[in-house]
Short mmCIF file of C-alpha atoms in Angstrom, two decimals:
data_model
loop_
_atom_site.label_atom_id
_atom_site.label_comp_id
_atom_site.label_asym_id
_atom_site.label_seq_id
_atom_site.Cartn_x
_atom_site.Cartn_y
_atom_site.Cartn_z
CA UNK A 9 0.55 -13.36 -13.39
CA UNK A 10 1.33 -9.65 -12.81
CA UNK A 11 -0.41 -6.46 -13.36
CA UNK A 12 0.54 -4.64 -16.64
CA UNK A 13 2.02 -1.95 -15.70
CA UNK A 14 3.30 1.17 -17.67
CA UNK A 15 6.52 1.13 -18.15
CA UNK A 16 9.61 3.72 -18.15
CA UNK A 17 12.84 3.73 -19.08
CA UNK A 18 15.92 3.83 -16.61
CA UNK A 19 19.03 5.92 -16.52
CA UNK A 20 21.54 3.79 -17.46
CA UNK A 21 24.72 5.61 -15.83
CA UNK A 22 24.71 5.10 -11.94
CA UNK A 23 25.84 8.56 -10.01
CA UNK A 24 28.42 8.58 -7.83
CA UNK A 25 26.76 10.48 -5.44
CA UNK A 26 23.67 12.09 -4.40
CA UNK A 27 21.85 14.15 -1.55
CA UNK A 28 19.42 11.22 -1.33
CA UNK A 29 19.07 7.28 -2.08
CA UNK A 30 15.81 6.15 -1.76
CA UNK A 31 15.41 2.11 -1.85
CA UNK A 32 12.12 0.71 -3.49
CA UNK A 33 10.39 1.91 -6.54
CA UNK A 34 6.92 1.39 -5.64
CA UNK A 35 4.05 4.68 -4.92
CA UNK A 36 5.94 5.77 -1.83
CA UNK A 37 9.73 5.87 -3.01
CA UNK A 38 8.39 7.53 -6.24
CA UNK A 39 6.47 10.06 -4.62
CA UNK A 40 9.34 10.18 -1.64
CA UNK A 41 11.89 11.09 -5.01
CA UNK A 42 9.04 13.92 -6.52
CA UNK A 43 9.15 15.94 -3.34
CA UNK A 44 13.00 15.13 -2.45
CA UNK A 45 14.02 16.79 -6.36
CA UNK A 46 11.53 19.01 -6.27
CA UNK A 47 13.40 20.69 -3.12
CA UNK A 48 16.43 20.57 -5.12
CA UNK A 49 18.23 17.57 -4.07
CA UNK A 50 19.59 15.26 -6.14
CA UNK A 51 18.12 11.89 -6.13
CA UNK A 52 18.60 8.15 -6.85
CA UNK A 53 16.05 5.94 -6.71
CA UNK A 54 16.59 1.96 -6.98
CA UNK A 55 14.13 -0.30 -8.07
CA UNK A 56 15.49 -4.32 -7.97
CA UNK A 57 12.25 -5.07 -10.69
CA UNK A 58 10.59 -2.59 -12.21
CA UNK A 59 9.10 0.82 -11.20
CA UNK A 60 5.46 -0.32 -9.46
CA UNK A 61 5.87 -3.84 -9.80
CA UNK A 62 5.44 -5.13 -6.62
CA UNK A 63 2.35 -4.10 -4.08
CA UNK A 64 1.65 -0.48 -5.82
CA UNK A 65 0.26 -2.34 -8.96
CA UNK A 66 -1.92 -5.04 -7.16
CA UNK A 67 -3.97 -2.88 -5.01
CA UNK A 68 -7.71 -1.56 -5.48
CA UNK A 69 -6.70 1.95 -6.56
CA UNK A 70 -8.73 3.57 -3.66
CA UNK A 71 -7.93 6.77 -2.29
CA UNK A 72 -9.75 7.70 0.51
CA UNK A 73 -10.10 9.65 3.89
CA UNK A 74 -13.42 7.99 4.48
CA UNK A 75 -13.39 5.27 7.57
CA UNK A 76 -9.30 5.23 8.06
CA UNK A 77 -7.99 5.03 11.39
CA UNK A 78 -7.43 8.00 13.83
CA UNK A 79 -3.94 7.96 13.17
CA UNK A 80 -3.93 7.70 9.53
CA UNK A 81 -6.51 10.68 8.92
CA UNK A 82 -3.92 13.78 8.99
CA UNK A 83 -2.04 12.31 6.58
CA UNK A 84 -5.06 11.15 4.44
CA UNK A 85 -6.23 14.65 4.20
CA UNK A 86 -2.78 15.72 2.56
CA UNK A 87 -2.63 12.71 0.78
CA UNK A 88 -6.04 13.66 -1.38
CA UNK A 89 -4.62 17.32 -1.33
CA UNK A 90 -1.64 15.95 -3.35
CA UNK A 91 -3.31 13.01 -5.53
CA UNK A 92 -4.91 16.40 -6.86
CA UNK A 93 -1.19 18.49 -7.23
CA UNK A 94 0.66 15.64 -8.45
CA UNK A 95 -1.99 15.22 -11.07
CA UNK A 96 -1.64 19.02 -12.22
CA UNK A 97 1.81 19.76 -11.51
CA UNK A 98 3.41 16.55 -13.52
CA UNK A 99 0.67 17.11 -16.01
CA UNK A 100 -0.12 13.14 -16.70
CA UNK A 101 -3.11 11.46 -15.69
CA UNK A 102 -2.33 9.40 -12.97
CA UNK A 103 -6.38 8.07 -12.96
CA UNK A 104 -6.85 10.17 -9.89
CA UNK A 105 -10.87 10.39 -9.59
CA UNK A 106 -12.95 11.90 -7.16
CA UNK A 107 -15.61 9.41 -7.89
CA UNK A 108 -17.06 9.08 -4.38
CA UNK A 109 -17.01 5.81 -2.32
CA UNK A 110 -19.63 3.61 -1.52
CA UNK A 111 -19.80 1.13 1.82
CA UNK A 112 -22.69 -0.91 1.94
CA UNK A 113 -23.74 -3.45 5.45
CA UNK A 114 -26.17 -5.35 6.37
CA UNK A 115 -25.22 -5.84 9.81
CA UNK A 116 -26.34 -3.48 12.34
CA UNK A 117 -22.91 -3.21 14.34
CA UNK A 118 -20.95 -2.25 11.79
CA UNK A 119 -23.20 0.86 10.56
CA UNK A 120 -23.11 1.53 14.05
CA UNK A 121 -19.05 1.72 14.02
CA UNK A 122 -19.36 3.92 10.43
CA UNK A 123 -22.14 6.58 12.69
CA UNK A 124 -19.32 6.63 15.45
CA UNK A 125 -16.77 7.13 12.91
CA UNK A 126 -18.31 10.75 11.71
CA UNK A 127 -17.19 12.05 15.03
CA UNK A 128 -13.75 11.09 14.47
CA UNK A 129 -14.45 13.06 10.76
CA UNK A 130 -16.01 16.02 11.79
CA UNK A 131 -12.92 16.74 13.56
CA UNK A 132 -10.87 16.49 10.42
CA UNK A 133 -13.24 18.10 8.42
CA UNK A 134 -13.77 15.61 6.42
CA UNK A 135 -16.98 15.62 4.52
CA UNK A 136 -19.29 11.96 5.00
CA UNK A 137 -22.56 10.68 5.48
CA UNK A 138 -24.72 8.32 6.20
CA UNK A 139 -27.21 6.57 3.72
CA UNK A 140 -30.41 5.04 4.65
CA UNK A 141 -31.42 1.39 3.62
CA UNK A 142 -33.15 2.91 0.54
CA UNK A 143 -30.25 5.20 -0.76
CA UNK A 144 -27.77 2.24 -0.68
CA UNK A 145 -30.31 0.27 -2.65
CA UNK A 146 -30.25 2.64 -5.28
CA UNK A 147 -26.67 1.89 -5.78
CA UNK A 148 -26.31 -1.16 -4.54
CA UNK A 149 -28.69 -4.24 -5.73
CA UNK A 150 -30.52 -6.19 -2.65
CA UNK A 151 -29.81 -9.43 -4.31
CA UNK A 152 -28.20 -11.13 -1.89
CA UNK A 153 -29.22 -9.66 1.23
CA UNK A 154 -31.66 -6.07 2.85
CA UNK A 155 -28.89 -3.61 3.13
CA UNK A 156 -29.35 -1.66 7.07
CA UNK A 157 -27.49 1.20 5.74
CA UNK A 158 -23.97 2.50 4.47
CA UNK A 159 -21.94 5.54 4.00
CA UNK A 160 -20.55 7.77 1.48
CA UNK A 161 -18.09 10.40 0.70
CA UNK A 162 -17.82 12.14 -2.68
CA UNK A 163 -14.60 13.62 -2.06
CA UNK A 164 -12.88 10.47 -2.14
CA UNK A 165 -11.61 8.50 -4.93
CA UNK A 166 -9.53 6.40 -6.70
CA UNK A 167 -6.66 6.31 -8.91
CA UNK A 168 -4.96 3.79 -11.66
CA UNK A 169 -1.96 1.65 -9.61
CA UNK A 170 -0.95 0.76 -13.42
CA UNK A 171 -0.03 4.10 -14.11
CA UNK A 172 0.93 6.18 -10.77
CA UNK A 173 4.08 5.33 -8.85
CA UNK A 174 5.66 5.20 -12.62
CA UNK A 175 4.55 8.34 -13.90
CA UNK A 176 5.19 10.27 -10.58
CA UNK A 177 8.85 8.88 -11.06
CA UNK A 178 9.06 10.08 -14.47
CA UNK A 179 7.53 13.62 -12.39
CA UNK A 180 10.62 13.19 -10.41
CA UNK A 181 13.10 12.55 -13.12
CA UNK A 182 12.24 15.83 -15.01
CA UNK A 183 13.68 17.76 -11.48
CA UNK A 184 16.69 16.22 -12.11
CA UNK A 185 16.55 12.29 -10.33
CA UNK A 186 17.90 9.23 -11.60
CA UNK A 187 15.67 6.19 -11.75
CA UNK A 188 17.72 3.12 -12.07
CA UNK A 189 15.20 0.02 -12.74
CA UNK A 190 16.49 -3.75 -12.18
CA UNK A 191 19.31 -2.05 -9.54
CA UNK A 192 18.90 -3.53 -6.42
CA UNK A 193 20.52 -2.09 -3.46
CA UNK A 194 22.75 -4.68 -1.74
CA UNK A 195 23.66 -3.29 1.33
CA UNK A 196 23.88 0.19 3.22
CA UNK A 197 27.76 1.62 4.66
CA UNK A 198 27.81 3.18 7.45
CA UNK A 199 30.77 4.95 9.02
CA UNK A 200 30.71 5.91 12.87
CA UNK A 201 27.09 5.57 12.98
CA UNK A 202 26.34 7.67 9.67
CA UNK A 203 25.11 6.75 6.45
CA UNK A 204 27.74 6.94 4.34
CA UNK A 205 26.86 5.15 0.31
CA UNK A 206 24.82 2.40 -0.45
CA UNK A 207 25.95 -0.91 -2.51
CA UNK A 208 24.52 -2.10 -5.84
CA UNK A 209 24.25 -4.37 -7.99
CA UNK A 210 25.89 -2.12 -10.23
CA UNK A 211 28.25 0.06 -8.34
CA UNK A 212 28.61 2.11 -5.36
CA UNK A 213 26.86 5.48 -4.55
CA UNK A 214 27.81 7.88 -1.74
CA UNK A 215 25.34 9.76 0.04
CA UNK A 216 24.39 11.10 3.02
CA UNK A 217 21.20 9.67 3.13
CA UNK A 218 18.74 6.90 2.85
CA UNK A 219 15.36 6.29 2.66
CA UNK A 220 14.49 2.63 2.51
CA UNK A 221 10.85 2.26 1.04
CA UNK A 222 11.26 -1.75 0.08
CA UNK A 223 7.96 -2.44 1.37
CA UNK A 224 7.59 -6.36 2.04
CA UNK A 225 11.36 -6.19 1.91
CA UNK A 226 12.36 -3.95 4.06
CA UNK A 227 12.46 -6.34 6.91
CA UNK A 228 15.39 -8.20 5.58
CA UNK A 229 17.08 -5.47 4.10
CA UNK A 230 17.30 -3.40 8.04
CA UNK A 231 18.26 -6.86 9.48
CA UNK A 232 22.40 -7.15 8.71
CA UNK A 233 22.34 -3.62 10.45
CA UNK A 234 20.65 -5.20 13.47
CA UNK A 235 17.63 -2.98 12.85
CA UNK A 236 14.52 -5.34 14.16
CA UNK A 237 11.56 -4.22 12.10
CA UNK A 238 8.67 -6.73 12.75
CA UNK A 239 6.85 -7.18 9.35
CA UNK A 240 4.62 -10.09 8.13
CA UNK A 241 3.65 -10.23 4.41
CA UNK A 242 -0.12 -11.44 3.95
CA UNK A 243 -0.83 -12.75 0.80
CA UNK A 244 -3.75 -11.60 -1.18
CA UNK A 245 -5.71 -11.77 -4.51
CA UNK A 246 -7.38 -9.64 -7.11
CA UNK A 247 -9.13 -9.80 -10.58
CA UNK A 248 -9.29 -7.80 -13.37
CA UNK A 249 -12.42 -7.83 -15.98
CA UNK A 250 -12.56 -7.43 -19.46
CA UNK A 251 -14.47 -3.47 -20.07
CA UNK A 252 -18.16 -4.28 -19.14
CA UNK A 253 -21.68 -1.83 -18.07
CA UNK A 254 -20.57 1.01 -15.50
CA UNK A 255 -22.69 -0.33 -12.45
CA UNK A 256 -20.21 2.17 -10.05
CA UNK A 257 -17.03 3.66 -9.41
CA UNK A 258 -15.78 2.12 -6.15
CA UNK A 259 -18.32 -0.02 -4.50
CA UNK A 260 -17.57 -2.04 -1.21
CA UNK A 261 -20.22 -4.47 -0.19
CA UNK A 262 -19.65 -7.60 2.67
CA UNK A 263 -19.18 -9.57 -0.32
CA UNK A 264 -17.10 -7.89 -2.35
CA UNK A 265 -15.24 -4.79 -3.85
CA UNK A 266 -15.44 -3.26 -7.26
CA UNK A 267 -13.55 -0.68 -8.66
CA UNK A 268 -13.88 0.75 -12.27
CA UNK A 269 -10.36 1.46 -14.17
CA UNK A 270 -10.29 3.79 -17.00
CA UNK A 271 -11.09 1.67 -19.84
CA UNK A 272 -14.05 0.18 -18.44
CA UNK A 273 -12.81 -2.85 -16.93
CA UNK A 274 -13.26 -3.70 -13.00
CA UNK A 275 -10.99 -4.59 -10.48
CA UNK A 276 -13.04 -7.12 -7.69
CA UNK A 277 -11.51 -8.54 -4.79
CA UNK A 278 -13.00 -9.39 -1.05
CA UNK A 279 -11.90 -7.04 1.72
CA UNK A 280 -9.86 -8.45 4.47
CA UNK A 281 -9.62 -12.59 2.40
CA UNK A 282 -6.28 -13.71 2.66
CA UNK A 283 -3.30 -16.10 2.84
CA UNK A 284 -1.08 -15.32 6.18
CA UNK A 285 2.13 -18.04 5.56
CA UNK A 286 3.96 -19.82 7.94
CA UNK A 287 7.38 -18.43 7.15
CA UNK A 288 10.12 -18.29 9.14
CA UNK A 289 9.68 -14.33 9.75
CA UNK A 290 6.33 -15.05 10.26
CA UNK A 291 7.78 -17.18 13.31
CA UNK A 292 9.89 -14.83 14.00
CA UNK A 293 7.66 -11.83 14.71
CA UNK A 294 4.55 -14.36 16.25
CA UNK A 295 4.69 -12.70 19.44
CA UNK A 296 3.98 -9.34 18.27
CA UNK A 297 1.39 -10.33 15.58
CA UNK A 298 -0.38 -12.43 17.74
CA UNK A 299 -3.22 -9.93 18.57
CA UNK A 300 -3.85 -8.75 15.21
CA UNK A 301 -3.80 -12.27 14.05
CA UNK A 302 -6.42 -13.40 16.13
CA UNK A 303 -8.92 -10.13 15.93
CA UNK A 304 -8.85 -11.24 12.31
CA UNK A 305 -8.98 -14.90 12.31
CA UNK A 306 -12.34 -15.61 10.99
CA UNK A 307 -10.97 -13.82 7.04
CA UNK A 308 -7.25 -15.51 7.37
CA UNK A 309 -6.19 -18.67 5.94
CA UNK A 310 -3.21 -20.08 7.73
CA UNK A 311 -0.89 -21.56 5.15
CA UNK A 312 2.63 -22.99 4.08
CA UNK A 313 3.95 -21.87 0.39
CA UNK A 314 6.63 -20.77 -1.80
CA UNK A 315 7.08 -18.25 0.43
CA UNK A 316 8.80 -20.21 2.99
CA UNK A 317 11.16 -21.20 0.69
CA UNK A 318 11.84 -17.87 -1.30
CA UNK A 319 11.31 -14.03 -1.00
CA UNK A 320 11.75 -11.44 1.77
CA UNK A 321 10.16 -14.34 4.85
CA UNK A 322 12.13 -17.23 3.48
CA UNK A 323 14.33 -19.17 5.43
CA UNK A 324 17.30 -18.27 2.99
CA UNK A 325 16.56 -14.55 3.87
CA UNK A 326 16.35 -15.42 7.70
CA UNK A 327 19.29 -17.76 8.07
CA UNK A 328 21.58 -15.97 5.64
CA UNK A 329 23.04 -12.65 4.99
CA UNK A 330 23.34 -13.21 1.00
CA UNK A 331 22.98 -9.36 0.05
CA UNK A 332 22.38 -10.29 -3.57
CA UNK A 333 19.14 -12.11 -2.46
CA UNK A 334 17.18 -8.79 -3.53
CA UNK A 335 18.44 -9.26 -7.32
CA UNK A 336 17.66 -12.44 -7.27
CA UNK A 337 13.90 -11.62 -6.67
CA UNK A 338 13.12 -9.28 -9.38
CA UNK A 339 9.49 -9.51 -8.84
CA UNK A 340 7.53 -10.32 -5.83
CA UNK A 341 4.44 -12.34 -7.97
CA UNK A 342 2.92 -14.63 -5.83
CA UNK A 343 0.80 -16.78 -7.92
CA UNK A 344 -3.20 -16.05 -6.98
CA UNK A 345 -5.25 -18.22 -4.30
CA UNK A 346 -7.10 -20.60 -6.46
CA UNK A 347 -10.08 -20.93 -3.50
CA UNK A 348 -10.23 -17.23 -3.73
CA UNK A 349 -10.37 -16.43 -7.27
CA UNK A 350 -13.28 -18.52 -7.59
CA UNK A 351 -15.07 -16.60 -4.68
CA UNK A 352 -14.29 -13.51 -5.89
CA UNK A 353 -16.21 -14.05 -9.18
CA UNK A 354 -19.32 -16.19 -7.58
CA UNK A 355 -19.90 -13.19 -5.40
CA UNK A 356 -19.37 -10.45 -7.64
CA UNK A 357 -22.01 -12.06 -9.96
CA UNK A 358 -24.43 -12.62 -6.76
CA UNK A 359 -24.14 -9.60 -5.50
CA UNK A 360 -24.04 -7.43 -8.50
CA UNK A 361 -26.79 -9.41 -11.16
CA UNK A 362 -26.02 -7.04 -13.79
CA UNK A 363 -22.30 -8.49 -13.66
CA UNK A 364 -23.74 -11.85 -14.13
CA UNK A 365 -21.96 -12.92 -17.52
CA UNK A 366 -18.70 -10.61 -16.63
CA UNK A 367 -15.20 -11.99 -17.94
CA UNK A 368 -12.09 -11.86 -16.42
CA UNK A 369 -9.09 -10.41 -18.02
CA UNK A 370 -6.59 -11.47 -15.68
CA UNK A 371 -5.35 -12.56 -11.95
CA UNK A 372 -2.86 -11.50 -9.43
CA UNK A 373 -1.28 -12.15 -6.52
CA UNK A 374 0.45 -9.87 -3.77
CA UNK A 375 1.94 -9.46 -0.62
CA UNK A 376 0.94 -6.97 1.75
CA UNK A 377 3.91 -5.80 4.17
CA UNK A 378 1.60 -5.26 7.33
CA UNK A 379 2.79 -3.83 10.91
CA UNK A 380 1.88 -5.54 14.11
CA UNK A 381 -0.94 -2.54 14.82
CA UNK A 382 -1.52 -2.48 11.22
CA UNK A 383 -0.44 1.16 11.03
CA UNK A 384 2.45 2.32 8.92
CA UNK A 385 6.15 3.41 9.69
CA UNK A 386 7.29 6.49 8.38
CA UNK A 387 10.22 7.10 10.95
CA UNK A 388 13.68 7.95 11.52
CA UNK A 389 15.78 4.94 12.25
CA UNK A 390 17.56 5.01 15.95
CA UNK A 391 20.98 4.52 15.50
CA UNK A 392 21.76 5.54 12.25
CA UNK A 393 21.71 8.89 11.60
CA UNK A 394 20.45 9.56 7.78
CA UNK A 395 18.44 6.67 7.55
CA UNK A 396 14.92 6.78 7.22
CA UNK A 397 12.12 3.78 6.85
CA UNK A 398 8.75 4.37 5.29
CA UNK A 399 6.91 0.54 4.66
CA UNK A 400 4.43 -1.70 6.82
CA UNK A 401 1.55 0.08 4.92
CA UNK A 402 -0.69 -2.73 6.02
CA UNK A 403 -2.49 -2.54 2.71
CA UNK A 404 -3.08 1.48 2.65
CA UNK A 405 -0.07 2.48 1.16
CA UNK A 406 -1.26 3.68 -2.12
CA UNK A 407 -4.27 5.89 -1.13
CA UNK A 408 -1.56 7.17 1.25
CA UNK A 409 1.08 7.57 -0.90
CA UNK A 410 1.31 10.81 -1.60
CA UNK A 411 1.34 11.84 2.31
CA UNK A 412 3.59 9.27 3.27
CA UNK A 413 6.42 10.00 0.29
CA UNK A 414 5.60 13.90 1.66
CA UNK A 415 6.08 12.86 5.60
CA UNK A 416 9.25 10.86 4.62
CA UNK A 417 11.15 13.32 2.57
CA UNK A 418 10.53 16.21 5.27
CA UNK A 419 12.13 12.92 7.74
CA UNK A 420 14.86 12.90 5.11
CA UNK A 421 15.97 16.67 5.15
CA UNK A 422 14.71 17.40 8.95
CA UNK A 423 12.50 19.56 8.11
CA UNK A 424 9.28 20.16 10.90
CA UNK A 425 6.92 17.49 9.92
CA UNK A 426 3.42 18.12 8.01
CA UNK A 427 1.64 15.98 10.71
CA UNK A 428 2.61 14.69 13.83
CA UNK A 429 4.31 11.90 13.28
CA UNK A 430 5.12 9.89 16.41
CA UNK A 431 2.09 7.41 15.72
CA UNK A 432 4.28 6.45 12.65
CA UNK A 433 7.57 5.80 14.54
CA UNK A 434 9.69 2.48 14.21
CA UNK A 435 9.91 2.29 17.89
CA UNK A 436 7.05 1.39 19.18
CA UNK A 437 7.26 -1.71 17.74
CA UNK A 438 10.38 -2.92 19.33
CA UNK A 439 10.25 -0.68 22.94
CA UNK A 440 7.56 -2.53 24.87
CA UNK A 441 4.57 0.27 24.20
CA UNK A 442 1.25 -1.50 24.42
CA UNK A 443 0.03 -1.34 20.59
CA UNK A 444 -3.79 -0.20 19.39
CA UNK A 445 -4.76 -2.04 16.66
CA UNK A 446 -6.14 -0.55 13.95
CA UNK A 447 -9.88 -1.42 13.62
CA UNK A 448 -10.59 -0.28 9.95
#
């Protein structure tokens, strides 16, 4: 089943043109569509489902600066800078806490990687320590095993995935954009090399420009344009509680993550267990995820599903160019990983005894759009001037929202960029350049 998510209503009349289309109504489009109107461009953004109801309503919620690659820190530090704006300036509570964020080890190496990390920090300014054996006890129980250590930051955070990418769209309708909800874009027009409208389901908009923010589909959406964007979609699984004891805010242990919402209820899931399908894309790209795949092997199920058969890796998407494939996939909703789910729950109540009786409210499913070096794109696209690609979040995307909607809109009106952003361009994943893979 899906998230609930809140939702909003959709302007009903399609303009016939705009500064700016943006494509995918997830955290990034909607926060892409904020900063676009709030410069005083008119705006359009499509959704093919609903506003959020893809991957920006199945994640943890955590918004952090705390252990995030190298690459991803500049743009962390504006992104907590602007969970904090957003929040005032649209005047709705988007959940954003600075609740402070717990990691918890037991295995030497890996407090040894957080200890090198502070260098990276100190650099950025970014305020973390250290915790002794004893200090993590006191938040986190030794049931299962003697913690060595951990580290903490209480300027990080979390926010409510229910309730953020819609209500910064509803922030970005009230500076004049149009949010058009079950509108899927069909297909981009181009003239001489230039953007030149976009096709919908229902109707035709000029424009200028494009930002395409589809997330997991993004891959097959670039393809009729001969745009190669490698992308794999990893399929994951969290819970929901019913409103139990506050035992933390954000808590990540070997075993498992918590995260308190705002009417008491946890969200648990295990970092880094998933599904990676044998799809056709999947095949595809297997060159260039081939590293990545195997650094990771010992938390990734290989697997064959629906997804071979349907959605943005499917053969149909491969093998055709049916451009009304997108409305014909409202909803990304991969059903949960049955092995998982019961995993999930046996180790929250292990590792957390006070959880022992805890309930669960409900179960998702999602796919995480993931880069070969596990770092996102936020780039202009070669080739077609006023198109711009922000997607391959690589399961960050909605801590990073806010800085990657910011990044992309200054991509989208050529404006000098708030960070640097060559780590974040499309191609080095298609020119040859040896890739680092992201370690955290």
């Amino acid at each position: 089943m899906s998230p609930r998510v809140e939702r909003i209503h959709s302007d009903e009349r399609l303009p016939a043109e705009v500064d700016v289309v943006i494509v995918g109504g997830g955290i990034l489009g909607s926060t892409a569509a904020y900063f676009l109107a709030k410069r005083g461009l008119s705006v359009a953004l499509l959704e093919k489902g609903h506003v959020a109801c893809e991957q920006s309503s199945r994640n943890w919620g955590w918004c952090r600066q705390q252990n995030r690659d190298r690459r991803e820190l500049p743009l962390s530090v504006i992104s907590m800078r602007l969970w904090d704006e957003l929040t005032r300036d649209i005047n709705r509570d988007l959940g954003f806490r600075r609740c402070g964020l717990v990691y918890a080890t037991h295995d030497e190496a890996v407090l040894a990687g957080w200890e090198r990390w502070r260098e990276v920090a100190r650099e950025y300014e970014i305020d973390t320590r250290m915790l002794s054996r004893a200090e993590v006890a006191e938040r986190v129980p030794e049931a299962r095993d003697k913690w060595v250590g951990g580290t903490y930051s209480d300027r990080d955070g979390k926010a409510e995935p229910a309730l953020a990418a819609p209500a910064i769209a509803d922030g970005a309708r009230a500076l004049g954009a149009t949010i058009h909800q079950e509108c899927a874009a069909r297909a981009l027009d181009l003239a001489n090399g230039k953007i030149a409208g976009v096709h919908t389901e229902k109707g035709y908009i000029r424009t200028s420009a494009v930002l395409c923010a589809a997330g997991a589909w993004s891959s097959r959406f670039l393809r009729p344009l001969g745009i190669s964007f490698p992308q794999a979609s990893i399929r994951q699984t969290a819970l929901r509680s019913t409103p139990t004891i506050n035992i933390g805010e954000a808590v990540s242990t070997p075993y498992c993550t918590i995260t308190r919402r705002l009417d008491g209820s946890y969200t648990l899931a295990i970092s880094g267990k998933a599904n990676l399908e044998i799809t056709p894309q999947a095949i595809r790209y297997s060159r260039e995820f081939m590293p990545q795949f195997l650094r990771r092997l010992k938390n990734v199920r290989l697997g064959i599903g629906q997804s071979f058969l349907s959605g943005p890796d499917s053969m149909p998407a491969l093998l055709t160019s049916d451009d009304r494939i997108f409305e014909q996939n409202r909803v990304l909703d991969p059903p949960p990983l049955k092995w998982l789910v019961s995993q999930v729950v046996e180790s929250v109540r292990k590792t957390f005894p006070q959880l022992g009786d805890i309930e669960i409210d409900s179960v998702w499913g999602g796919f995480v759009d993931c880069t070969p070096d596990a770092v996102p794109v936020v780039s202009q696209v070669d080739g077609v001037k006023g198109l711009v690609l922000a997607a391959g979040c690589s399961g960050h995307g909605f801590g990073l929202g806010p800085g990657l909607g910011y990044l992309a809109a200054e991509l989208v009106v050529n404006d000098t960029p708030c960070v640097d952003p060559s780590p974040f361009r499309l191609s080095r994943l298609v020119d040859g350049s040896k890739l680092d893979i992201a370690a955290i």
